[in-house]
């Protein structure tokens, strides 16, 4: 018995184990995204989908529906893509620097770690995926209803104006957004 224990300890320390992984980089992406406002939210979601297999059988159709009840955590983010700023978007008029920022974007993202499924009847992986898609759409719509756009625009002006003023030699800075301002002003 003692020989077996010594052999077992000795063989584990010199055991030849291999663990192979093949990592494939699918895409590299440079980010120029300036997140200006973020809201963390929770949504109680109920998703129901009729089964295509039982579509012709009325009793079975009602009984075998995919049903999911879940609390979904996520975030709504308002941001601008700084990569979209072109040289033509920056102007110096008298002693003022005028910057035309790109359109503001609002996205909803589901955080899979914050999803708690409370009930799942006959739910396929496709039904769960559809629940996530619908939840992200609702998050985006909620972000628009919460008027995150105005708060994000205020933050953009608050964050960027001092930086641009310092870079431009303490000139006055005016920040516009392409989606909300008529940009036909006099340019020099």
mmCIF file of C-alpha atoms in Angstrom:
data_model
loop_
_atom_site.group_PDB
_atom_site.id
_atom_site.type_symbol
_atom_site.label_atom_id
_atom_site.label_comp_id
_atom_site.label_asym_id
_atom_site.label_seq_id
_atom_site.Cartn_x
_atom_site.Cartn_y
_atom_site.Cartn_z
ATOM 1 C CA UNK A 1 0.000 0.000 0.000
ATOM 2 C CA UNK A 2 2.788 2.420 0.924
ATOM 3 C CA UNK A 3 4.513 1.574 -2.353
ATOM 4 C CA UNK A 4 1.371 2.460 -4.290
ATOM 5 C CA UNK A 5 1.025 5.864 -2.510
ATOM 6 C CA UNK A 6 4.682 6.731 -3.169
ATOM 7 C CA UNK A 7 4.357 5.627 -6.801
ATOM 8 C CA UNK A 8 1.111 7.639 -7.199
ATOM 9 C CA UNK A 9 2.673 10.824 -5.765
ATOM 10 C CA UNK A 10 5.825 10.362 -7.858
ATOM 11 C CA UNK A 11 3.963 9.641 -11.099
ATOM 12 C CA UNK A 12 1.698 12.724 -10.734
ATOM 13 C CA UNK A 13 4.641 15.080 -10.320
ATOM 14 C CA UNK A 14 6.213 13.761 -13.536
ATOM 15 C CA UNK A 15 3.004 13.154 -15.420
ATOM 16 C CA UNK A 16 3.048 14.313 -19.018
ATOM 17 C CA UNK A 17 -0.075 16.432 -19.524
ATOM 18 C CA UNK A 18 -0.869 18.418 -22.603
ATOM 19 C CA UNK A 19 -3.394 21.122 -23.110
ATOM 20 C CA UNK A 20 -3.642 22.527 -26.605
ATOM 21 C CA UNK A 21 -5.573 25.558 -27.787
ATOM 22 C CA UNK A 22 -5.692 27.131 -31.200
ATOM 23 C CA UNK A 23 -6.610 30.792 -30.949
ATOM 24 C CA UNK A 24 -7.784 32.425 -34.141
ATOM 25 C CA UNK A 25 -8.032 36.210 -34.328
ATOM 26 C CA UNK A 26 -11.129 36.924 -36.385
ATOM 27 C CA UNK A 27 -11.100 40.708 -36.428
ATOM 28 C CA UNK A 28 -9.103 43.594 -35.020
ATOM 29 C CA UNK A 29 -10.967 46.822 -34.494
ATOM 30 C CA UNK A 30 -9.733 50.243 -33.451
ATOM 31 C CA UNK A 31 -12.188 52.034 -31.214
ATOM 32 C CA UNK A 32 -12.821 55.732 -31.206
ATOM 33 C CA UNK A 33 -15.974 55.541 -29.184
ATOM 34 C CA UNK A 34 -16.500 58.182 -26.527
ATOM 35 C CA UNK A 35 -19.134 56.951 -24.098
ATOM 36 C CA UNK A 36 -20.923 59.949 -22.654
ATOM 37 C CA UNK A 37 -23.716 58.479 -20.591
ATOM 38 C CA UNK A 38 -24.513 55.005 -19.298
ATOM 39 C CA UNK A 39 -27.570 53.696 -17.480
ATOM 40 C CA UNK A 40 -27.683 50.279 -15.803
ATOM 41 C CA UNK A 41 -31.165 48.779 -16.031
ATOM 42 C CA UNK A 42 -33.128 45.625 -15.298
ATOM 43 C CA UNK A 43 -36.066 44.378 -17.320
ATOM 44 C CA UNK A 44 -38.597 41.681 -16.509
ATOM 45 C CA UNK A 45 -39.071 39.969 -19.863
ATOM 46 C CA UNK A 46 -41.550 37.352 -20.936
ATOM 47 C CA UNK A 47 -41.067 35.712 -24.296
ATOM 48 C CA UNK A 48 -43.579 33.349 -25.917
ATOM 49 C CA UNK A 49 -43.135 31.576 -29.228
ATOM 50 C CA UNK A 50 -45.415 29.062 -30.888
ATOM 51 C CA UNK A 51 -43.830 25.787 -31.900
ATOM 52 C CA UNK A 52 -43.679 25.288 -35.644
ATOM 53 C CA UNK A 53 -43.934 21.509 -35.195
ATOM 54 C CA UNK A 54 -47.399 21.692 -33.657
ATOM 55 C CA UNK A 55 -48.815 24.570 -35.720
ATOM 56 C CA UNK A 56 -51.504 22.366 -37.298
ATOM 57 C CA UNK A 57 -52.706 20.837 -34.010
ATOM 58 C CA UNK A 58 -54.711 23.425 -32.011
ATOM 59 C CA UNK A 59 -54.536 21.688 -28.627
ATOM 60 C CA UNK A 60 -50.828 20.926 -28.920
ATOM 61 C CA UNK A 61 -50.124 24.393 -30.307
ATOM 62 C CA UNK A 62 -51.424 26.006 -27.111
ATOM 63 C CA UNK A 63 -49.697 23.503 -24.822
ATOM 64 C CA UNK A 64 -46.234 23.345 -26.418
ATOM 65 C CA UNK A 65 -45.424 27.052 -26.656
ATOM 66 C CA UNK A 66 -41.907 28.152 -25.805
ATOM 67 C CA UNK A 67 -42.212 30.362 -22.753
ATOM 68 C CA UNK A 68 -39.414 32.143 -20.963
ATOM 69 C CA UNK A 69 -39.710 34.449 -17.955
ATOM 70 C CA UNK A 70 -36.485 36.213 -17.039
ATOM 71 C CA UNK A 71 -35.031 39.257 -15.354
ATOM 72 C CA UNK A 72 -32.518 40.764 -17.730
ATOM 73 C CA UNK A 73 -29.811 43.155 -16.621
ATOM 74 C CA UNK A 74 -28.105 45.379 -19.089
ATOM 75 C CA UNK A 75 -26.937 48.842 -19.892
ATOM 76 C CA UNK A 76 -27.937 51.652 -22.169
ATOM 77 C CA UNK A 77 -25.001 53.615 -23.553
ATOM 78 C CA UNK A 78 -25.055 56.970 -25.340
ATOM 79 C CA UNK A 79 -21.841 57.632 -27.286
ATOM 80 C CA UNK A 80 -20.255 59.346 -30.253
ATOM 81 C CA UNK A 81 -17.805 57.756 -32.649
ATOM 82 C CA UNK A 82 -14.771 60.045 -32.751
ATOM 83 C CA UNK A 83 -13.500 58.244 -35.857
ATOM 84 C CA UNK A 84 -16.293 59.963 -37.809
ATOM 85 C CA UNK A 85 -14.887 63.461 -37.167
ATOM 86 C CA UNK A 86 -13.328 64.827 -40.358
ATOM 87 C CA UNK A 87 -11.092 67.819 -40.923
ATOM 88 C CA UNK A 88 -14.091 69.701 -42.381
ATOM 89 C CA UNK A 89 -15.886 69.344 -39.025
ATOM 90 C CA UNK A 90 -13.492 71.696 -37.220
ATOM 91 C CA UNK A 91 -13.585 75.429 -38.009
ATOM 92 C CA UNK A 92 -12.020 78.559 -36.591
ATOM 93 C CA UNK A 93 -14.336 81.555 -36.838
ATOM 94 C CA UNK A 94 -12.818 84.738 -35.382
ATOM 95 C CA UNK A 95 -11.633 83.681 -31.929
ATOM 96 C CA UNK A 96 -13.953 80.663 -31.649
ATOM 97 C CA UNK A 97 -13.301 77.033 -32.482
ATOM 98 C CA UNK A 98 -16.461 75.381 -33.821
ATOM 99 C CA UNK A 99 -16.589 71.567 -33.763
ATOM 100 C CA UNK A 100 -19.367 69.625 -35.485
ATOM 101 C CA UNK A 101 -19.549 66.281 -33.674
ATOM 102 C CA UNK A 102 -21.070 63.219 -35.361
ATOM 103 C CA UNK A 103 -24.517 61.924 -34.564
ATOM 104 C CA UNK A 104 -25.044 60.571 -31.093
ATOM 105 C CA UNK A 105 -25.662 56.806 -30.885
ATOM 106 C CA UNK A 106 -27.703 54.977 -28.259
ATOM 107 C CA UNK A 107 -27.194 51.240 -27.817
ATOM 108 C CA UNK A 108 -28.702 48.714 -25.466
ATOM 109 C CA UNK A 109 -26.579 45.786 -24.343
ATOM 110 C CA UNK A 110 -27.678 42.759 -22.369
ATOM 111 C CA UNK A 111 -25.157 41.562 -19.808
ATOM 112 C CA UNK A 112 -25.374 37.727 -19.847
ATOM 113 C CA UNK A 113 -24.045 37.596 -16.273
ATOM 114 C CA UNK A 114 -27.074 39.599 -15.135
ATOM 115 C CA UNK A 115 -29.719 37.383 -16.742
ATOM 116 C CA UNK A 116 -31.763 35.270 -14.357
ATOM 117 C CA UNK A 117 -34.247 32.855 -15.948
ATOM 118 C CA UNK A 118 -37.132 32.109 -13.584
ATOM 119 C CA UNK A 119 -39.250 29.958 -15.858
ATOM 120 C CA UNK A 120 -38.510 28.158 -19.087
ATOM 121 C CA UNK A 121 -41.024 25.855 -20.721
ATOM 122 C CA UNK A 122 -40.162 24.106 -23.983
ATOM 123 C CA UNK A 123 -37.646 26.856 -24.717
ATOM 124 C CA UNK A 124 -35.112 26.217 -27.425
ATOM 125 C CA UNK A 125 -31.724 27.970 -27.654
ATOM 126 C CA UNK A 126 -33.198 29.972 -30.547
ATOM 127 C CA UNK A 127 -35.997 31.206 -28.266
ATOM 128 C CA UNK A 128 -33.427 32.318 -25.674
ATOM 129 C CA UNK A 129 -31.439 34.091 -28.385
ATOM 130 C CA UNK A 130 -34.615 35.831 -29.577
ATOM 131 C CA UNK A 131 -35.309 36.917 -25.987
ATOM 132 C CA UNK A 132 -31.867 38.609 -25.890
ATOM 133 C CA UNK A 133 -32.474 40.317 -29.249
ATOM 134 C CA UNK A 134 -35.862 41.635 -28.146
ATOM 135 C CA UNK A 135 -34.405 42.792 -24.802
ATOM 136 C CA UNK A 136 -31.643 44.763 -26.556
ATOM 137 C CA UNK A 137 -34.222 46.442 -28.804
ATOM 138 C CA UNK A 138 -36.255 47.386 -25.742
ATOM 139 C CA UNK A 139 -33.158 48.737 -23.978
ATOM 140 C CA UNK A 140 -32.370 50.972 -26.953
ATOM 141 C CA UNK A 141 -35.959 52.237 -27.108
ATOM 142 C CA UNK A 142 -35.928 52.869 -23.355
ATOM 143 C CA UNK A 143 -32.724 54.873 -23.734
ATOM 144 C CA UNK A 144 -34.434 57.113 -26.247
ATOM 145 C CA UNK A 145 -37.470 57.502 -23.971
ATOM 146 C CA UNK A 146 -35.238 58.371 -20.991
ATOM 147 C CA UNK A 147 -33.839 61.296 -22.981
ATOM 148 C CA UNK A 148 -30.274 60.089 -22.579
ATOM 149 C CA UNK A 149 -29.453 62.008 -25.736
ATOM 150 C CA UNK A 150 -29.743 65.400 -24.045
ATOM 151 C CA UNK A 151 -27.727 64.297 -21.019
ATOM 152 C CA UNK A 152 -25.022 62.831 -23.267
ATOM 153 C CA UNK A 153 -24.808 66.028 -25.328
ATOM 154 C CA UNK A 154 -24.365 68.056 -22.159
ATOM 155 C CA UNK A 155 -21.603 65.695 -21.036
ATOM 156 C CA UNK A 156 -19.864 65.933 -24.429
ATOM 157 C CA UNK A 157 -19.763 69.718 -24.159
ATOM 158 C CA UNK A 158 -18.641 69.549 -20.542
ATOM 159 C CA UNK A 159 -15.803 67.068 -21.277
ATOM 160 C CA UNK A 160 -14.591 68.212 -24.673
ATOM 161 C CA UNK A 161 -14.823 72.022 -24.432
ATOM 162 C CA UNK A 162 -12.016 72.445 -21.853
ATOM 163 C CA UNK A 163 -9.724 70.054 -23.738
ATOM 164 C CA UNK A 164 -10.303 71.743 -27.090
ATOM 165 C CA UNK A 165 -9.933 75.187 -25.529
ATOM 166 C CA UNK A 166 -6.562 74.303 -24.057
ATOM 167 C CA UNK A 167 -5.343 72.703 -27.309
ATOM 168 C CA UNK A 168 -6.419 75.748 -29.344
ATOM 169 C CA UNK A 169 -4.632 78.265 -27.136
ATOM 170 C CA UNK A 170 -7.539 79.058 -24.823
ATOM 171 C CA UNK A 171 -9.968 80.033 -27.562
ATOM 172 C CA UNK A 172 -13.690 79.915 -27.021
ATOM 173 C CA UNK A 173 -15.162 76.551 -28.118
ATOM 174 C CA UNK A 174 -18.590 75.895 -29.588
ATOM 175 C CA UNK A 175 -19.711 72.276 -29.969
ATOM 176 C CA UNK A 176 -22.508 71.298 -32.361
ATOM 177 C CA UNK A 177 -23.997 67.905 -33.171
ATOM 178 C CA UNK A 178 -24.686 67.033 -36.797
ATOM 179 C CA UNK A 179 -28.080 65.521 -36.038
ATOM 180 C CA UNK A 180 -29.531 68.418 -34.080
ATOM 181 C CA UNK A 181 -28.172 71.678 -35.482
ATOM 182 C CA UNK A 182 -28.479 73.433 -38.799
ATOM 183 C CA UNK A 183 -24.833 73.618 -39.900
ATOM 184 C CA UNK A 184 -25.245 76.371 -42.510
ATOM 185 C CA UNK A 185 -23.415 79.086 -40.602
ATOM 186 C CA UNK A 186 -20.755 81.393 -41.984
ATOM 187 C CA UNK A 187 -17.420 79.657 -42.199
ATOM 188 C CA UNK A 188 -14.112 81.389 -42.785
#
